[in-house]
Amino acid sequence: MIQGELAGLRARHADDVAVLHAELYEDVPTRARADTRPWRPVGAESGHSPYAPGEPSDDVAVFSVVERATGELAGEALLWAIDPHNRSAHLGISLRPGCRGRGLGAEVVRLLCGYGFSVRGLHRLQVDTLADNTAMIRAASAAGFALEGTLHGAAWVCGEFLDEVVMGLRAEEWRAE
């Protein structure tokens, strides 16, 4: 487990699937804001849940987030689109509704940066999020990410196009923190 003061990142367990699926996937409006793919009805027990543990992969690193004080499953975190040639990846987190507002998000972003830069040897991490996702923007900014641009009308979410922002952080900038 990768441990911080408030949170830890660990491998996904089969027991995590039902909780994450119920609270993060079945909340359609929230899930539609978190994923560029359209929501579709998938059962947690189908084996096709996006939270089902999968085979290890070189292009994605998936973690379950655990609140250290309680041991409670708090959400998911991942590096995705890992590009070993350019040594880059995208970073994402999603916390269960009852675990938001506790300072876990900022720490999870920092833990993912440590994993990406120190363990995987990446050079650059990127956050792509909706422009109104102030919690993610705040967590990424606290870890040293800088706003690199706005993609106007780039995300189709629940019947409307919304702006996305792109934030980036390079390894040498992270080390300077």
XYZ file of C-alpha atoms in Angstrom:
177
model
C 0.000 0.000 0.000
C 1.128 3.520 -0.767
C 0.407 5.481 2.385
C -0.091 9.106 3.162
C -1.199 10.763 6.360
C -4.935 10.601 5.580
C -5.241 8.081 2.766
C -3.683 4.996 1.291
C -3.685 3.569 -2.223
C -3.942 -0.201 -2.557
C -4.792 -2.793 -5.174
C -8.472 -3.178 -5.990
C -10.150 -6.032 -4.095
C -13.195 -7.940 -5.304
C -15.013 -6.724 -2.172
C -14.585 -3.126 -3.359
C -16.632 -3.596 -6.531
C -20.164 -3.547 -5.077
C -19.522 -0.412 -3.004
C -17.741 1.548 -5.745
C -20.249 0.470 -8.368
C -23.251 1.444 -6.235
C -21.906 4.815 -5.123
C -19.824 5.946 -8.103
C -21.247 4.206 -11.175
C -24.972 4.043 -10.419
C -25.012 7.794 -9.699
C -25.536 8.534 -13.393
C -25.194 12.360 -13.353
C -21.942 12.164 -11.375
C -20.559 9.276 -13.451
C -21.390 11.166 -16.670
C -19.232 14.038 -15.405
C -16.333 11.716 -14.525
C -16.033 9.639 -17.693
C -15.977 10.644 -21.344
C -17.776 7.444 -22.333
C -21.571 7.363 -22.185
C -23.096 5.647 -19.159
C -24.777 2.336 -19.855
C -26.562 -0.065 -17.523
C -24.060 -2.607 -16.196
C -24.543 -4.704 -13.080
C -21.867 -4.774 -10.405
C -21.868 -8.570 -10.472
C -21.724 -8.831 -14.284
C -17.935 -8.902 -14.410
C -18.097 -5.794 -16.618
C -18.208 -3.168 -13.896
C -15.525 -0.524 -14.452
C -14.479 -1.259 -10.859
C -13.908 -4.990 -11.366
C -10.271 -5.914 -10.712
C -8.501 -6.597 -13.979
C -5.245 -8.022 -15.163
C -2.205 -5.824 -14.538
C -1.546 -3.536 -17.482
C 1.309 -1.315 -18.574
C -1.038 1.467 -19.681
C -3.185 1.842 -16.552
C -2.581 1.665 -12.798
C -5.792 1.324 -10.785
C -5.995 1.765 -7.018
C -8.657 1.712 -4.360
C -8.450 4.649 -1.951
C -8.675 3.826 1.739
C -9.100 6.349 4.545
C -6.286 5.474 6.951
C -8.004 6.549 10.183
C -11.000 4.251 9.655
C -9.858 1.728 7.039
C -12.970 2.717 5.064
C -12.987 2.341 1.285
C -13.074 5.967 0.134
C -12.963 5.708 -3.664
C -10.738 5.021 -6.618
C -7.604 6.559 -8.087
C -5.779 5.793 -11.285
C -3.124 6.696 -13.761
C -4.430 6.000 -17.250
C -3.169 6.322 -20.815
C 0.326 5.641 -19.476
C 2.695 6.291 -22.371
C 6.099 4.698 -21.702
C 7.728 6.314 -24.755
C 6.825 9.884 -23.764
C 6.831 8.949 -20.061
C 3.443 10.557 -19.458
C 0.057 9.633 -18.033
C -3.312 11.066 -17.094
C -4.428 11.138 -13.473
C -7.925 10.645 -12.102
C -9.683 10.173 -8.789
C -13.249 9.621 -7.693
C -14.279 9.647 -4.058
C -17.460 8.211 -2.591
C -19.960 10.968 -1.700
C -19.593 10.415 2.057
C -15.800 10.691 1.825
C -15.655 14.038 0.043
C -14.649 17.216 1.833
C -12.195 15.492 4.194
C -8.965 16.519 2.441
C -8.489 13.077 0.923
C -8.538 14.284 -2.694
C -5.483 16.523 -2.423
C -3.515 13.787 -0.688
C -4.575 11.141 -3.205
C -3.371 13.373 -6.058
C 0.004 13.766 -4.289
C 0.245 9.996 -3.705
C -0.480 9.332 -7.386
C 2.207 11.854 -8.334
C 4.704 10.079 -6.099
C 3.815 6.746 -7.671
C 3.930 8.124 -11.219
C 7.154 10.048 -10.886
C 9.142 7.952 -8.397
C 7.949 4.406 -9.073
C 6.977 4.525 -12.755
C 9.637 7.056 -13.779
C 7.170 9.275 -15.605
C 8.120 12.755 -16.761
C 4.654 14.369 -17.012
C 1.218 13.900 -15.482
C -1.946 15.482 -16.792
C -5.384 16.143 -15.314
C -8.340 16.609 -17.647
C -11.469 17.702 -15.798
C -14.606 19.730 -16.277
C -13.986 23.427 -15.791
C -16.530 23.573 -12.958
C -14.939 20.681 -10.995
C -13.481 22.982 -8.361
C -12.602 20.120 -5.987
C -10.347 18.409 -8.545
C -8.841 21.677 -9.733
C -8.069 22.629 -6.120
C -6.558 19.183 -5.346
C -4.407 19.243 -8.501
C -3.296 22.831 -7.866
C -2.272 21.918 -4.303
C -0.028 19.187 -5.743
C 1.637 21.673 -8.103
C -0.372 21.182 -11.307
C -0.674 24.297 -13.471
C -3.579 25.209 -15.722
C -2.454 24.709 -19.309
C -5.640 25.452 -21.172
C -9.377 25.289 -21.580
C -11.086 23.103 -24.137
C -14.306 24.984 -24.843
C -17.378 22.826 -25.297
C -15.263 19.663 -25.370
C -17.331 17.403 -23.097
C -20.853 16.154 -23.802
C -22.414 15.771 -20.342
C -26.096 15.035 -19.729
C -27.356 16.865 -22.800
C -24.973 19.800 -23.021
C -21.411 20.599 -24.025
C -19.217 21.734 -21.128
C -15.719 23.164 -20.987
C -12.797 21.029 -19.849
C -9.530 22.235 -18.410
C -6.138 20.623 -18.861
C -3.611 20.816 -16.052
C -0.065 19.517 -16.171
C 2.835 18.757 -13.881
C 6.356 17.657 -14.796
C 8.577 15.566 -12.539
C 11.100 18.365 -11.972
C 8.293 20.716 -10.882
C 6.932 18.102 -8.479
C 10.341 17.531 -6.904
C 10.645 21.265 -6.302
C 7.483 21.217 -4.149
